[in-house]
Coordinates of C-alpha atoms and ligand atoms in Angstrom, one line a residue:
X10 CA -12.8 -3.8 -3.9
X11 CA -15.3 -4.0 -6.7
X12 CA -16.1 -6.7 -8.4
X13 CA -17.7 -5.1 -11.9
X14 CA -14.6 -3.6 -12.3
X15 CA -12.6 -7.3 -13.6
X16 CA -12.7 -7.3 -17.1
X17 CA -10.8 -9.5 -19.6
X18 CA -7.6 -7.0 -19.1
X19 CA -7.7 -7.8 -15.0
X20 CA -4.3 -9.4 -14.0
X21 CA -4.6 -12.7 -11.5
X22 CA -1.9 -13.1 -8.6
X23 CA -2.2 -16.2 -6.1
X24 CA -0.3 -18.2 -3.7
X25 CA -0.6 -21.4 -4.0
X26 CA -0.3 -24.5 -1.2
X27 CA -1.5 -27.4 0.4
X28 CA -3.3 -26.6 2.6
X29 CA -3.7 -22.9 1.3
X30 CA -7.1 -21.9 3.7
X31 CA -5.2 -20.5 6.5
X32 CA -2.8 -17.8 4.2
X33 CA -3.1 -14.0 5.0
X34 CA -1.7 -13.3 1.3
X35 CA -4.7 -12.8 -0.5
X36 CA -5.3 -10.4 2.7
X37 CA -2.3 -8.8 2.2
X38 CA -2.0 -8.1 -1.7
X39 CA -5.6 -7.3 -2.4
X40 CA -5.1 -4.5 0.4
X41 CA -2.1 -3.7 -1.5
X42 CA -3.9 -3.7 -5.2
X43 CA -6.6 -1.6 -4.3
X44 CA -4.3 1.0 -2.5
X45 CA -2.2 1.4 -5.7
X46 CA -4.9 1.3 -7.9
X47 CA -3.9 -1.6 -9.7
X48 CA -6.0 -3.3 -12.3
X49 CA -5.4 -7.1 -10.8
X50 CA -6.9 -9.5 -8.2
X51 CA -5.0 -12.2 -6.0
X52 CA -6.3 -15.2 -4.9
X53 CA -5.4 -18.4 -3.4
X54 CA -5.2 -22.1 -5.0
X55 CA -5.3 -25.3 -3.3
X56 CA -2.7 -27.5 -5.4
X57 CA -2.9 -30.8 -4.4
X58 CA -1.1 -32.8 -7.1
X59 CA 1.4 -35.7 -8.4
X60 CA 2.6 -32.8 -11.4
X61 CA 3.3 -29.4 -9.3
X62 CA 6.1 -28.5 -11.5
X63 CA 4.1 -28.6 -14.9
X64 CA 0.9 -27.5 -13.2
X65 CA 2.9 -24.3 -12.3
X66 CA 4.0 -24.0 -15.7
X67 CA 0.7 -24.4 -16.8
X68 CA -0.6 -21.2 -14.5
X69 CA 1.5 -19.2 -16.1
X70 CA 1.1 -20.2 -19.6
X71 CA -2.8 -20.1 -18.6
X72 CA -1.4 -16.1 -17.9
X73 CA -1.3 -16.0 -14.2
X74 CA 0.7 -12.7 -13.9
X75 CA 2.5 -14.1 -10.4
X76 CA 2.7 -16.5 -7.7
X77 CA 3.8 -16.8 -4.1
X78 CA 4.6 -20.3 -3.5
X79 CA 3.9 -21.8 0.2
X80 CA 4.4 -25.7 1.6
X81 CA 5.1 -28.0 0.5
X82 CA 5.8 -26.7 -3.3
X83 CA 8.7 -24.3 -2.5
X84 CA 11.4 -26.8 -4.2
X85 CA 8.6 -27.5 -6.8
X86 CA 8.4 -24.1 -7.7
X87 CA 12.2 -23.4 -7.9
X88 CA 12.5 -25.9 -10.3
X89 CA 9.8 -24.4 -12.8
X90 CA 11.4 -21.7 -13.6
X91 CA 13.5 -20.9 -16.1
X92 CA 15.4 -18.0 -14.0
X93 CA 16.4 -18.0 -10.9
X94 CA 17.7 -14.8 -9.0
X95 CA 21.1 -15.0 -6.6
X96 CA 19.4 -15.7 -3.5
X97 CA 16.6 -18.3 -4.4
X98 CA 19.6 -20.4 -6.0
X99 CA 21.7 -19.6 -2.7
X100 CA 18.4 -20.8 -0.5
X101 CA 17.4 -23.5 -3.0
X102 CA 13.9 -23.2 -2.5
X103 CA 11.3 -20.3 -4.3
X104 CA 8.6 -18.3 -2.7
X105 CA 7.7 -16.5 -5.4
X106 CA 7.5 -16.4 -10.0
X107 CA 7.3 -13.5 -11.7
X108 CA 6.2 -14.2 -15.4
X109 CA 8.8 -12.8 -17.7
X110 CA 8.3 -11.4 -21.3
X111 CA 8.4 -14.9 -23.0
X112 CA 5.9 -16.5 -20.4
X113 CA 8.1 -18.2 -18.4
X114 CA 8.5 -18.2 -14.5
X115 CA 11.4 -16.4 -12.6
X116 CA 11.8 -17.7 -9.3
X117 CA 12.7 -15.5 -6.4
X118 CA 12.7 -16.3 -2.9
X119 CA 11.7 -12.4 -1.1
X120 CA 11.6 -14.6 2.9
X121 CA 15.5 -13.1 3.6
X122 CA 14.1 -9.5 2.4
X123 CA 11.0 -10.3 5.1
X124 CA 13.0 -11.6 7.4
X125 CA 15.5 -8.2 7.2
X126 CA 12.5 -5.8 7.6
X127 CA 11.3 -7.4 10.7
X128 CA 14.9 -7.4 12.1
X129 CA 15.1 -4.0 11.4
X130 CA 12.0 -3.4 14.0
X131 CA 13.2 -5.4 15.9
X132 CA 16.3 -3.5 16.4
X133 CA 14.9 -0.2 16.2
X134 CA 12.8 -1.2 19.4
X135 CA 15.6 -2.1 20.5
X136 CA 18.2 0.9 20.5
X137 CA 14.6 3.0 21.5
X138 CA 14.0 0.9 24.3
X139 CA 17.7 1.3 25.9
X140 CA 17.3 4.7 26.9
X141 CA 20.5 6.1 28.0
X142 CA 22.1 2.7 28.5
X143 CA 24.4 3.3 25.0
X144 CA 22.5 0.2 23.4
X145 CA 22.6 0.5 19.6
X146 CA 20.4 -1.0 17.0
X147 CA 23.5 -3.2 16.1
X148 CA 23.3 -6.8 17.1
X149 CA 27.2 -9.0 17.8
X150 CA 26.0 -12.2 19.4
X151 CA 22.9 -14.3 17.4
X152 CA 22.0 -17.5 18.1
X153 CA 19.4 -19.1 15.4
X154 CA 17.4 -22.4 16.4
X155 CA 16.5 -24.1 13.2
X156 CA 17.8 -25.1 9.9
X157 CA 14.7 -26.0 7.9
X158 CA 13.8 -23.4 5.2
X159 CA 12.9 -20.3 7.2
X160 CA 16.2 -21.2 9.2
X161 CA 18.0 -21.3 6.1
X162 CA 16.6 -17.5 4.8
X163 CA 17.4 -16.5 8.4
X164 CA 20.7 -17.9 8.1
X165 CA 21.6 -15.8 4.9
X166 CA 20.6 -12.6 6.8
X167 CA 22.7 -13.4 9.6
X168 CA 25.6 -15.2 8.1
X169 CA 27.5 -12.6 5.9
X170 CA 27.5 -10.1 8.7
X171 CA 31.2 -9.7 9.5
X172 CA 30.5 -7.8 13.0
X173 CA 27.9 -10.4 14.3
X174 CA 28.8 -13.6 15.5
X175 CA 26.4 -16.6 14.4
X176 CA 25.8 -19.7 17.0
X177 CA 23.0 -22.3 14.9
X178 CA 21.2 -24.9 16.7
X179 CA 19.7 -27.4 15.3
X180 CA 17.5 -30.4 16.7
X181 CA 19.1 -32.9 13.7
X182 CA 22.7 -31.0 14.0
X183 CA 23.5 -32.7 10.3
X184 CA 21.0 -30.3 8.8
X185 CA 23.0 -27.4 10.6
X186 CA 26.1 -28.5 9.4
X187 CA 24.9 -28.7 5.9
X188 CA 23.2 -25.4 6.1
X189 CA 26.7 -23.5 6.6
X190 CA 28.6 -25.6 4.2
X191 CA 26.3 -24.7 1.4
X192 CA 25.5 -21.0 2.4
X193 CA 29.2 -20.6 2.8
X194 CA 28.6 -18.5 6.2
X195 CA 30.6 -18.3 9.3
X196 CA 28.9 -19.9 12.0
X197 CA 29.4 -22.0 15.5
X198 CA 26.9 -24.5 15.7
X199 CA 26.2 -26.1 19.1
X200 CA 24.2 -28.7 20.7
X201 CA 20.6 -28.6 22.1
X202 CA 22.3 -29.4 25.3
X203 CA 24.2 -26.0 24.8
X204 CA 21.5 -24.0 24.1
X205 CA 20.6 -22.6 27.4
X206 CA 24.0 -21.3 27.9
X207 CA 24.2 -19.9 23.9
X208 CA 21.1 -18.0 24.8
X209 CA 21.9 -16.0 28.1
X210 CA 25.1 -15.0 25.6
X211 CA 23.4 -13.7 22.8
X212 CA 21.6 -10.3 21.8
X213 CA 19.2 -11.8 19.3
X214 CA 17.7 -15.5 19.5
X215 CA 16.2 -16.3 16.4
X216 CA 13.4 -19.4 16.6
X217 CA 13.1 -20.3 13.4
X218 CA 11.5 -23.9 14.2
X219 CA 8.1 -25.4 13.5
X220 CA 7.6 -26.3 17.5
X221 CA 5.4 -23.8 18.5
X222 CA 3.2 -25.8 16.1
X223 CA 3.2 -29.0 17.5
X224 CA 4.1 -30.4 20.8
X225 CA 6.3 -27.5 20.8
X226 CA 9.2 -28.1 23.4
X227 CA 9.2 -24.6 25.2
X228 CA 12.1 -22.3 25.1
X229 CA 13.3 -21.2 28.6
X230 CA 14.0 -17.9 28.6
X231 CA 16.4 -16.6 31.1
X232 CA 15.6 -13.1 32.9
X233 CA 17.1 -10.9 30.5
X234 CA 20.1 -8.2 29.9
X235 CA 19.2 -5.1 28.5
X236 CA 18.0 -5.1 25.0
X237 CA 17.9 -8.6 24.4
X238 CA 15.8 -9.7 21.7
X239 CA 13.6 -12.5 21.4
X240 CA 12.3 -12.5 17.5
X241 CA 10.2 -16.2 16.5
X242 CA 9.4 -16.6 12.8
X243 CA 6.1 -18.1 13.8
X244 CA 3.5 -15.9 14.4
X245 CA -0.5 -16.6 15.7
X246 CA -0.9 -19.7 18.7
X247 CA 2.3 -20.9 17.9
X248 CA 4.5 -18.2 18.5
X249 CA 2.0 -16.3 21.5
X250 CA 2.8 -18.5 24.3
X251 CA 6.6 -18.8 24.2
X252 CA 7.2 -14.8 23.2
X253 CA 4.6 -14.5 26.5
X254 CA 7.3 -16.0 28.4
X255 CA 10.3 -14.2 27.4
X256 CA 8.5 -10.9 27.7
X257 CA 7.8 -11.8 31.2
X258 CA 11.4 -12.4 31.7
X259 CA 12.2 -8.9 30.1
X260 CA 12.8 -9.6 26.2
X261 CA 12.1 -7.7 23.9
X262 CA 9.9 -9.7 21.1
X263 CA 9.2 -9.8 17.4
X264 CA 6.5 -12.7 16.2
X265 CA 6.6 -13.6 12.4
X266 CA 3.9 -11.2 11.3
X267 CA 6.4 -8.4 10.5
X268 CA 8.6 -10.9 8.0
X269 CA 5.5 -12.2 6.1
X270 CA 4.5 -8.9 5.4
X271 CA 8.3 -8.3 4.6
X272 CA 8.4 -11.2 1.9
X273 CA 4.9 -10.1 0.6
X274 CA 6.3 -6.4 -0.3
X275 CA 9.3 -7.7 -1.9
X276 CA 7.1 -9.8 -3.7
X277 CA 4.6 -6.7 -4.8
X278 CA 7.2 -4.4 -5.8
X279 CA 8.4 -6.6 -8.3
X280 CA 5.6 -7.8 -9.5
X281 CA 3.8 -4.2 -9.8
X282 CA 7.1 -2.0 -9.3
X283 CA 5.1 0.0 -6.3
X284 CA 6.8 0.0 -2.8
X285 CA 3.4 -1.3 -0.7
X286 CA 3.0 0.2 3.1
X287 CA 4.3 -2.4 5.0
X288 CA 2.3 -0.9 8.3
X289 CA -1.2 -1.1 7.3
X290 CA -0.6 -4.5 6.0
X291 CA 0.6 -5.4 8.9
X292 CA -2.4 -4.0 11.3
X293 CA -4.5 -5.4 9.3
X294 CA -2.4 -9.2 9.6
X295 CA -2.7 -8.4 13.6
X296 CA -6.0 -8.1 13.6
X297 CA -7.2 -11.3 11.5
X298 CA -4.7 -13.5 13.7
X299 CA -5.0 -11.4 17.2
X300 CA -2.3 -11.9 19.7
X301 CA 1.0 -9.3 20.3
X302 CA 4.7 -9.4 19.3
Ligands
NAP1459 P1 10.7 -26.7 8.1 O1 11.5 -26.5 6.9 O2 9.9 -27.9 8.3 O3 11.8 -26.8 9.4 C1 11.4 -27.0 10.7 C2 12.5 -26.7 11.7 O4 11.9 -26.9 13.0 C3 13.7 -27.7 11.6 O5 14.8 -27.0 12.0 C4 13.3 -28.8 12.6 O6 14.4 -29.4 13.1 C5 12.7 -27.9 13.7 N1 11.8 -28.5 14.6 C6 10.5 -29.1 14.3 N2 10.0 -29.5 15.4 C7 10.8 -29.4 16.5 C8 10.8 -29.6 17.8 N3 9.8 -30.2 18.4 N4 11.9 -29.3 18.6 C9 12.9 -28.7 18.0 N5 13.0 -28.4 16.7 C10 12.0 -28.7 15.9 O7 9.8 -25.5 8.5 P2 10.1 -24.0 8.0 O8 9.4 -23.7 6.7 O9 11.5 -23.6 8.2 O10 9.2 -23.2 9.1 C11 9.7 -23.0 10.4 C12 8.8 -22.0 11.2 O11 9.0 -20.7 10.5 C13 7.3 -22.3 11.1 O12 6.7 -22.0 12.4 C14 6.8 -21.4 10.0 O13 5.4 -21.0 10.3 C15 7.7 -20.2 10.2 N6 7.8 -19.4 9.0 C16 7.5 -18.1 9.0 C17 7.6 -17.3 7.9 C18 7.2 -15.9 8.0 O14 7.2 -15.2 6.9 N7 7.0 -15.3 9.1 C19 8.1 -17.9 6.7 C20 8.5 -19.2 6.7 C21 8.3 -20.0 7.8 P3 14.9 -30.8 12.4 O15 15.8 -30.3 11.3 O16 15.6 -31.5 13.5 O17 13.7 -31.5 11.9

């Protein structure tokens, strides 16, 4: 990218946290920007803040063109916008504004489009994988651990599926509980104690839990079936050592990598209206964490 080429006209993108140091977006869309030839630069800013709602408000009155939105001001951002589409009201929680015509933010939340296109891998992998054994790409039995907010974007994609049934585990099973009520989804939700047995069951575990980042309780993993699929929405140090594991034990594994680089393209296309290539974004994410789905 070079940098004589911003001029007054050049359009400014961000995400914006606390912390922010550690995000592969900037990565991401400026490797997306230069590929489409777009007049625009993305950046990240470290919003540390007792007014996140009107500082929001303020980028894009300032004329920040759009933002992702990471923790902890996903609720912050949902509530300054003006707009909100189907599935960030349904989630109750943003990840991305798009400025509309009059200046004001429309809030979106593009983590269920992410986590659809790393499902998608997933089960391509799988149904390749199965050789003759009659295995499709079709899941019927998930469990998802987790019910904070990548649980909950998880939970959408899951829960509307007629033809899969959904088991959610939760380590506060109130959060669960409230998590179906207000998705409206059919699910069986079970105990931790239950777990073990929920996952020798199921075709898919989904660990959508912030362990892996922190003391991080291991997951056992049984020795597997045939095309079962271990897919953990965390991805780098956190996510390497259990996925390890259940590839040892003959899963077949998806880290988080795929689904940020999901959200990010749903993000770009509406903001610029160009489908990005969700591959070399993705190499390029592999490479600046290391470590292997
Ligand atoms: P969150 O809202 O804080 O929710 C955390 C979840 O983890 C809750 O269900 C919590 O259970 C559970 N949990 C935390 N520590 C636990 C432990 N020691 N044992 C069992 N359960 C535990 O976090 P989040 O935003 O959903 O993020 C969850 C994970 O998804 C993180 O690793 C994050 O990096 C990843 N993520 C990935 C993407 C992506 O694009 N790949 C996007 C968003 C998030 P309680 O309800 O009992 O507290």
């Amino acid at each position: 990218m070079n940098s004589s080429n911003i001029s007054a006209k050049t359009a400014l993108y961000g995400v914006v946290g606390d912390p922010v140091s550690h995000s592969l977006s900037p990565l991401i869309h400026n490797l997306w920007i230069q590929e489409a030839q777009v007049d625009a630069r993305y950046l990240a800013f470290h919003l540390k803040s007792d007014s996140v709602v009107e500082d929001l408000r303020s980028l894009g009155r300032a004329g920040v063109s759009g933002l992702n939105i990471t923790l902890p001001h996903k609720a912050a951002a949902f509530a300054a916008a003006s707009n909100i589409s189907d599935v960030g009201r349904a989630l109750g929680v943003a990840n991305t504004l798009i400025l509309d015509d009059n200046g004001a933010w429309r809030a979106d939340n593009t983590d269920v489009a992410g986590f659809r296109v790393a499902l998608s891998r997933l089960s391509q992998g799988r149904a390749t994988s199965s050789g003759e054994s009659g295995l499709t790409d079709k899941f019927q039995r998930a469990v998802l651990i987790g019910a904070g907010g990548a649980g909950r974007a998880a939970a959408y994609a899951l829960g509307f599926d007629d033809s899969l049934q959904l088991t959610i585990v939760n380590r506060t099973p109130e959060r669960a509980v409230e998590l179906v009520d207000s998705l409206q989804i059919e699910a069986d939700i079970v105990e931790f104690r239950a777990l073990e047995a929920a996952i020798k069951s199921a075709d898919l575990v989904v660990n959508a839990t912030s362990a892996g980042h922190s003391d991080g309780t291991a997951l056992q993993w049984p020795e597997a079936r045939p095309g079962q699929c271990a897919f953990d929405l965390s991805y780098g140090a956190a996510a390497d050592d259990a996925l390890r594991a259940a590839r040892v034990a003959g899963w077949i594994t998806e880290d988080g990598l795929a689904m940020l680089v999901g959200q990010a393209a749903e993000s770009f296309t509406q903001w610029f209206g160009v489908e990005p290539d969700l591959d070399q974004a993705l190499a390029a994410c592999r490479s600046a964490v290391g470590g292997g789905a």
